[in-house]
Each structure stands twice: as C-alpha cells, then as structure tokens.
Coordinates of C-alpha atoms and ligand atoms in Angstrom, one line a residue:
M1332 CA 25.7 -18.4 -0.3
K1333 CA 25.0 -14.6 -2.7
I1334 CA 22.4 -12.8 -1.4
F1335 CA 21.8 -9.0 -2.5
V1336 CA 19.3 -6.3 -1.2
T1337 CA 18.7 -4.4 -3.6
R1338 CA 18.4 -0.8 -1.5
P1339 CA 19.6 0.6 2.3
I1340 CA 17.3 -1.2 4.6
P1341 CA 16.7 -0.3 8.5
Q1342 CA 19.6 -1.5 10.8
A1343 CA 17.8 -4.0 11.8
G1344 CA 17.5 -5.9 8.3
L1345 CA 20.8 -5.6 7.8
D1346 CA 21.4 -7.0 11.0
I1347 CA 20.2 -9.7 10.8
L1348 CA 21.3 -9.8 7.6
R1349 CA 25.2 -9.8 8.4
K1350 CA 25.3 -11.6 11.5
A1351 CA 24.4 -14.8 9.2
Y1352 CA 25.8 -13.9 5.7
P1353 CA 28.4 -11.0 6.4
H1354 CA 29.3 -10.5 3.1
F1355 CA 25.9 -10.1 1.8
Q1356 CA 25.9 -7.7 -1.0
M1357 CA 23.7 -4.0 -1.2
N1358 CA 22.6 -1.3 -3.3
M1359 CA 24.4 1.5 -1.2
E1360 CA 22.8 4.2 -2.5
D1361 CA 19.2 5.2 -1.0
R1362 CA 17.4 5.3 -5.2
V1363 CA 15.8 2.5 -7.3
L1364 CA 17.7 0.1 -9.3
T1365 CA 17.1 0.5 -13.2
R1366 CA 16.3 -2.2 -14.5
D1367 CA 19.6 -2.8 -16.5
E1368 CA 21.1 -2.8 -12.9
L1369 CA 18.8 -4.9 -11.4
L1370 CA 19.3 -7.3 -13.8
S1371 CA 23.2 -6.9 -13.7
T1372 CA 23.6 -8.0 -9.9
V1373 CA 21.2 -11.0 -9.8
P1374 CA 23.0 -13.6 -11.7
G1375 CA 24.1 -15.9 -9.2
L1376 CA 22.2 -14.8 -6.1
D1377 CA 20.6 -18.0 -3.4
G1378 CA 18.7 -15.0 -2.1
L1379 CA 18.1 -11.9 -2.9
L1380 CA 15.8 -9.4 -0.5
S1381 CA 13.4 -6.6 -3.0
L1382 CA 11.4 -4.1 -2.1
L1383 CA 8.1 -3.4 -3.9
T1384 CA 9.7 -0.3 -6.7
D1385 CA 11.6 -3.7 -8.1
R1386 CA 9.9 -5.6 -11.2
I1387 CA 10.5 -9.6 -10.3
D1388 CA 9.4 -11.1 -13.2
A1389 CA 10.4 -14.1 -15.7
E1390 CA 12.9 -12.2 -16.8
L1391 CA 14.7 -11.7 -13.7
L1392 CA 14.6 -15.2 -12.3
D1393 CA 16.3 -16.5 -15.4
V1394 CA 18.5 -13.7 -15.3
A1395 CA 19.2 -15.7 -11.6
G1396 CA 19.7 -18.2 -12.9
P1397 CA 18.2 -22.1 -11.3
Q1398 CA 19.8 -21.4 -7.7
L1399 CA 17.3 -18.8 -6.8
K1400 CA 16.3 -20.0 -3.4
I1401 CA 13.9 -17.1 -1.8
V1402 CA 12.5 -13.4 -3.3
A1403 CA 11.8 -11.7 0.5
N1404 CA 9.6 -9.1 -0.4
H1405 CA 9.8 -5.8 2.6
A1406 CA 6.5 -5.2 1.7
V1407 CA 3.2 -6.3 2.8
G1408 CA 2.1 -5.9 -0.6
F1409 CA 2.9 -8.2 -3.5
D1410 CA 1.9 -7.6 -6.8
N1411 CA 5.3 -6.1 -8.0
V1412 CA 5.8 -10.2 -8.0
D1413 CA 4.9 -11.9 -10.7
L1414 CA 3.9 -15.6 -8.2
K1415 CA 2.8 -17.7 -10.9
A1416 CA 7.5 -17.3 -12.7
A1417 CA 8.1 -17.5 -9.5
T1418 CA 5.8 -20.9 -8.6
E1419 CA 7.1 -22.4 -11.8
R1420 CA 10.4 -21.9 -11.0
G1421 CA 10.1 -22.8 -7.5
V1422 CA 11.2 -20.2 -6.5
L1423 CA 10.4 -19.2 -2.3
I1424 CA 8.1 -15.8 -2.1
T1425 CA 7.6 -14.5 0.5
N1426 CA 5.8 -10.6 2.5
T1427 CA 5.5 -8.5 5.5
P1428 CA 1.9 -9.2 6.4
G1429 CA 1.0 -7.1 9.6
V1430 CA 3.6 -5.6 10.9
L1431 CA 2.8 -2.8 9.0
T1432 CA -1.3 -2.8 9.3
D1433 CA -1.5 -0.3 12.4
A1434 CA 0.9 2.6 10.1
T1435 CA -1.5 2.1 7.5
A1436 CA -4.5 2.4 9.2
D1437 CA -3.2 5.3 10.8
H1438 CA -2.2 7.3 7.9
A1439 CA -5.7 6.7 5.9
W1440 CA -6.9 8.4 9.2
A1441 CA -4.4 11.2 9.1
L1442 CA -5.6 11.4 5.0
L1443 CA -9.0 11.6 5.5
F1444 CA -8.9 14.4 8.1
A1445 CA -6.4 16.1 5.9
V1446 CA -8.5 16.1 3.1
A1447 CA -12.3 16.7 5.6
R1448 CA -11.3 19.1 6.9
R1449 CA -8.0 20.7 4.9
I1450 CA -5.4 20.7 6.1
P1451 CA -2.1 21.1 3.5
E1452 CA -4.5 23.9 1.8
S1453 CA -5.2 26.2 5.3
E1454 CA -1.9 26.0 6.2
N1455 CA -0.4 26.6 2.9
F1456 CA -2.8 29.6 2.5
L1457 CA -0.6 30.3 6.6
R1458 CA 2.5 30.0 5.4
A1459 CA 2.3 32.2 2.2
G1460 CA 0.7 35.0 4.6
K1461 CA -2.1 35.3 3.6
F1462 CA -4.1 34.1 6.6
K1463 CA -5.1 38.2 7.9
G1464 CA -8.2 37.4 10.3
W1465 CA -10.9 34.8 11.8
G1466 CA -13.3 34.2 8.2
P1467 CA -16.5 33.0 9.0
L1468 CA -16.6 31.5 5.6
M1469 CA -12.6 29.8 5.8
F1470 CA -11.8 26.5 4.7
L1471 CA -15.2 24.9 5.4
G1472 CA -14.8 21.1 5.4
G1473 CA -16.6 17.7 5.8
D1474 CA -18.2 16.4 9.4
V1475 CA -16.1 13.1 10.5
T1476 CA -17.9 12.7 13.8
G1477 CA -21.3 10.3 13.3
R1478 CA -20.4 9.5 9.0
T1479 CA -20.9 7.0 7.2
L1480 CA -17.5 5.1 6.3
G1481 CA -17.5 2.5 3.1
V1482 CA -14.2 0.4 3.7
V1483 CA -14.0 -1.2 0.0
G1484 CA -11.9 -5.1 0.8
A1485 CA -12.1 -5.5 4.9
G1486 CA -9.2 -7.3 5.2
R1487 CA -6.0 -6.6 7.8
I1488 CA -5.7 -2.6 7.6
G1489 CA -8.7 -2.9 6.3
H1490 CA -10.8 -4.0 9.4
H1491 CA -8.3 -2.3 11.7
M1492 CA -9.5 1.3 10.2
A1493 CA -12.3 0.7 10.4
L1494 CA -11.9 -0.4 14.3
R1495 CA -10.9 3.4 13.9
S1496 CA -13.9 5.0 13.4
R1497 CA -14.7 3.2 17.5
G1498 CA -13.9 7.3 18.3
F1499 CA -16.3 9.0 15.9
N1500 CA -19.4 7.8 16.0
M1501 CA -19.4 6.0 12.8
R1502 CA -21.6 4.1 10.3
V1503 CA -19.7 1.8 9.0
L1504 CA -20.0 -0.4 5.9
Y1505 CA -17.6 -2.8 4.1
T1506 CA -16.8 -4.9 0.7
D1507 CA -15.1 -8.0 1.3
E1508 CA -15.6 -11.1 -0.6
F1509 CA -16.1 -12.6 3.0
V1510 CA -18.2 -11.9 6.1
N1511 CA -16.3 -10.0 8.7
T1512 CA -17.7 -11.1 11.1
T1513 CA -15.5 -9.9 14.1
L1514 CA -15.4 -6.4 12.6
E1515 CA -19.2 -7.0 11.9
Q1516 CA -18.9 -7.3 16.1
E1517 CA -16.8 -4.7 16.8
V1518 CA -18.3 -1.9 15.5
G1519 CA -22.0 -3.4 14.0
A1520 CA -20.2 -2.6 10.6
R1521 CA -22.6 -4.2 7.5
K1522 CA -21.0 -5.8 4.3
V1523 CA -22.7 -4.5 1.4
G1524 CA -22.4 -4.2 -2.7
L1525 CA -19.9 -1.5 -4.2
D1526 CA -22.4 0.4 -5.8
E1527 CA -24.6 0.5 -2.0
L1528 CA -21.7 1.7 -0.4
L1529 CA -20.1 4.3 -2.4
R1530 CA -24.2 5.2 -2.4
E1531 CA -24.1 5.8 0.7
A1532 CA -20.3 6.1 1.8
D1533 CA -19.0 9.5 3.2
F1534 CA -16.0 8.0 3.3
V1535 CA -14.8 5.6 1.3
S1536 CA -11.7 4.0 1.9
L1537 CA -9.4 1.4 -0.4
H1538 CA -8.1 -1.6 1.4
V1539 CA -8.2 -4.2 -1.9
P1540 CA -4.7 -5.8 -2.8
L1541 CA -4.1 -5.3 -7.0
L1542 CA -5.1 -7.7 -9.4
P1543 CA -6.8 -7.9 -12.2
S1544 CA -10.3 -7.4 -10.4
T1545 CA -9.3 -4.3 -8.6
R1546 CA -8.0 -2.4 -11.8
H1547 CA -9.4 0.7 -12.6
L1548 CA -12.5 -0.7 -9.6
I1549 CA -12.3 2.6 -8.7
N1550 CA -13.7 5.1 -12.5
A1551 CA -15.9 7.8 -14.1
T1552 CA -18.4 5.8 -13.4
S1553 CA -17.8 4.5 -9.7
L1554 CA -17.1 7.7 -9.0
R1555 CA -20.7 9.0 -10.4
K1556 CA -22.5 7.2 -8.0
M1557 CA -20.3 8.5 -5.1
K1558 CA -21.8 11.6 -3.4
P1559 CA -20.9 15.0 -4.5
T1560 CA -19.6 15.4 -0.7
A1561 CA -18.0 12.5 -0.8
Y1562 CA -14.3 12.2 -0.1
L1563 CA -11.9 9.1 -1.9
I1564 CA -9.0 7.7 0.7
N1565 CA -6.5 6.0 -1.1
T1566 CA -3.4 3.2 0.0
S1567 CA -4.1 0.5 -1.5
R1568 CA -2.4 1.1 -4.8
G1569 CA -2.9 3.5 -7.1
P1570 CA -4.3 1.6 -9.6
V1571 CA -7.0 0.6 -8.2
I1572 CA -8.2 4.1 -9.3
D1573 CA -8.6 5.9 -12.6
E1574 CA -6.4 9.6 -12.1
A1575 CA -7.5 10.5 -14.9
A1576 CA -11.3 9.8 -13.9
L1577 CA -10.8 10.7 -10.4
A1578 CA -8.9 14.7 -11.7
E1579 CA -12.0 15.0 -13.9
A1580 CA -14.1 14.2 -11.3
L1581 CA -12.6 16.3 -8.4
R1582 CA -12.5 19.5 -11.3
A1583 CA -16.1 19.0 -12.0
G1584 CA -16.8 18.4 -7.5
I1585 CA -19.0 14.7 -8.8
I1586 CA -17.6 14.6 -5.6
A1587 CA -16.0 17.1 -2.4
G1588 CA -12.5 15.7 -2.1
A1589 CA -9.0 12.7 -2.6
A1590 CA -6.3 11.6 -0.3
L1591 CA -3.7 9.9 -2.2
D1592 CA -0.2 7.6 -1.0
V1593 CA -0.3 5.2 -4.0
F1594 CA -0.6 6.5 -7.6
E1595 CA -1.2 5.1 -11.0
N1596 CA 2.5 4.6 -12.3
E1597 CA 4.7 6.0 -9.4
P1598 CA 6.1 7.9 -9.1
A1599 CA 4.2 9.7 -11.7
V1600 CA 1.4 11.3 -10.7
Y1601 CA -1.7 12.3 -13.0
P1602 CA -1.0 16.1 -13.8
G1603 CA -4.1 16.9 -13.3
L1604 CA -4.0 16.4 -10.3
L1605 CA -1.4 17.5 -9.1
E1606 CA -3.4 21.3 -10.2
L1607 CA -6.2 21.2 -7.8
D1608 CA -6.6 22.3 -4.0
N1609 CA -9.6 19.7 -3.1
I1610 CA -7.0 16.3 -3.5
V1611 CA -4.3 15.5 -0.3
L1612 CA -1.6 13.8 -1.4
T1613 CA 1.0 11.8 0.0
P1614 CA 4.0 10.2 -1.4
H1615 CA 3.7 6.5 -0.7
T1616 CA 4.4 7.0 3.3
A1617 CA 2.0 5.0 4.6
S1618 CA 3.7 2.4 6.4
A1619 CA 7.3 5.1 7.1
T1620 CA 7.5 4.7 11.2
I1621 CA 10.3 3.8 12.8
A1622 CA 9.2 1.3 14.5
T1623 CA 6.7 -0.4 11.7
R1624 CA 10.1 -0.1 8.7
S1625 CA 11.9 -1.6 10.8
N1626 CA 10.0 -4.6 11.7
M1627 CA 9.0 -5.0 8.1
A1628 CA 13.0 -5.4 7.4
T1629 CA 12.9 -7.7 11.0
M1630 CA 10.9 -10.0 8.9
A1631 CA 12.0 -9.8 6.0
A1632 CA 15.3 -10.5 6.7
N1633 CA 14.1 -13.6 8.6
N1634 CA 12.0 -15.0 5.9
L1635 CA 15.0 -14.6 3.4
L1636 CA 17.2 -16.2 5.8
A1637 CA 14.7 -19.1 6.3
G1638 CA 14.5 -19.8 3.2
L1639 CA 18.2 -19.9 2.3
R1640 CA 18.7 -22.8 5.5
G1641 CA 15.8 -25.1 2.9
E1642 CA 13.1 -24.1 6.2
R1643 CA 9.8 -22.7 5.1
P1644 CA 9.9 -18.6 6.0
E1645 CA 6.9 -17.8 8.5
N1646 CA 5.7 -15.5 5.7
L1647 CA 5.8 -17.9 2.5
V1648 CA 2.9 -16.4 0.2
N1649 CA 3.3 -19.0 -3.0
T1650 CA 2.8 -21.7 -0.5
E1651 CA 2.3 -24.3 -3.1
V1652 CA 6.2 -24.4 -4.1
W1653 CA 6.6 -25.5 -0.2
G1654 CA 6.6 -29.3 -0.2
K1655 CA 7.3 -29.3 -4.0
H1656 CA 10.9 -30.1 -6.0
R1657 CA 12.1 -27.4 -5.3
R1658 CA 15.9 -26.8 -7.6
Ligands
LIG69 C1 3.5 -2.1 1.2 O1 3.3 -3.1 2.0 O2 2.6 -3.0 0.6 C2 3.2 -0.6 1.3 O3 2.3 0.1 -0.2 C3 4.2 -0.5 1.9 O4 5.0 -0.1 3.0

C-alpha cells in the first residue's frame, strides 16, 4: 500500500502507521505543503492522511488515481474536502470527532475570559514596564458570572462549551437546527432564533461547521444586533465571520470585544483586526493539547488503516460511499 502523511503528526499516530506499513511516506518538514508539492506526491497513493490545511478536491483525487481508497483527515472539520467529489469517486473520507471536544470547549472559555478581563492587553502593559501602581480605572472589563451565554450551534463542542457555564451561574441561549434536550435539561438552556440570541447574549460563542449557509453568518448586520457590551468568540471556522465587518464593529464600539482562534483566510489575519486592543487572537490552537492532538493522530491513523484493509472506518463522513461499488 502506498501511504502519504502530509506533515508530521504526533508520534502515537505515526507508530500505528509504521507498525502496519513500515515504509509509509511523510512530508518530514513541519510546514504546509504547497499545492504543487501536494499534487506531486499523490499519484499512485492508496491512502492519504491529510490536515485541514490541505485542499482535497476533484483535481487532487484525479491526480491521485482510481486506486485511492481513503483520505483520513486529521481534524473534526472537513470543509477542506470536496465531499461530493470524493463520494463520486468512491473515496472514503474520515474525520476525528469527539476527541477534541473538551480541549476546544476549554479554549473557547480561555478566550472568553481573556477578552472579557483584558488579559493579553494588561499583560502587555505590565511587560512594557507601564504598571506604576494599582489604579481604580485600570483595565476595567466585562463580568462573566451571572451573564447570558449565547451558543451558536449546539453540537458536540457547542454543547460542552455551554455545560461549562454552570460554574459561572449563567443563563444559556442556543441556536441549532435541532432541539438539544440534554443541554436544556443540564443547564436550562433555551433554543432561540439567531436574532434573539444576538440581542440577548453577553457572550456569543460560535460552534457551527462551515457551510454555504454559515459563511459570513456574522456580518455587519448581525453585529449591529449585538449589545455594545457583548463579546464574540470564535473557535469554529474563520469564514463564519466577515472579518472586515468585525474590525469595523470593534473599532466603532458596536460590540465590546472579540476573541478568535480561526480566521477567514488562514494563516492571514485581516490587518484591521491586528491593530485593535479589544480583540484576542490565537493561531487555530483550540485543540492543541498534547493529549488531544495525540488522540486525533491515533484516530486518523486507525481510520486510514481500516479503509486500506477494506473495513468501514469508525469515523466515516461520506457514509453513502459504503456499500456502493467502490473502486
Ligand atoms: C478541527 O479539528 O477541525 C480543528 O479545527 C483543529 O483541530
């Protein structure tokens, strides 16, 4: 079997692959392959272990050839994959759900507190030697305890983000296609429309997948519906927010602050955002704990091996491929 891993992943995943296929190939450099580099490595592959930074589309699948059985994505999100093209070609696509739920929900809270209590801003002030003594007006921020949390998308990660609000005695509103009865029972959460959530929430945390319907879900119009004292948190996908509109809203005081882990055109960040103090930015690291990344690598490797063995991988995304005639 010819296997390629597009960038070094945690050892646990590599060990699994090596045990089954000692001669698998990997990009040894810790960087994203250019499109040309990626295309030049895929011809003849049976299995590809990809990252969210690799675009898996019809062109790549055709260049790889009809023997390609599986692309195991090392991420829960799979908006980097053209699912339709993969399904049409009988290629299995897998992801890594569940193992990063806690880490991502934790990170959303880290961002929430960081922006509400102005942690990076005040730390920079201190490090710059500007702290000359306690001041009653220094770095006043927003309260968290007892406020309203608005969770946009109450799937796995949104649900667990909301659960953590119990420690802070918060009212929880959520939007979702489905009623999340468990969440309603656990924290008394109430399902509302997006407009109501934006109007009522002190903290709006985004947890939707990137789909045509969620691209720029947060734009100039929706930002104007939020309270001027509210904060926006994004650990989902960058294009869910119109960054130019957000920069303008933060500059004009339409909302109080924002904290982003993901960006519209990663790794680029809209320049207007970098100039602002009322925003906290992290480089897509919400799932970046040692244990979580190791579990993601293990899951992706196991999915890849199952697909190569002709078994149904545990985390198959395009389930309709299974049972169809596969090449
Ligand atoms: C994912 O898995 O989709 C995250 O964005 C990165 O861990």
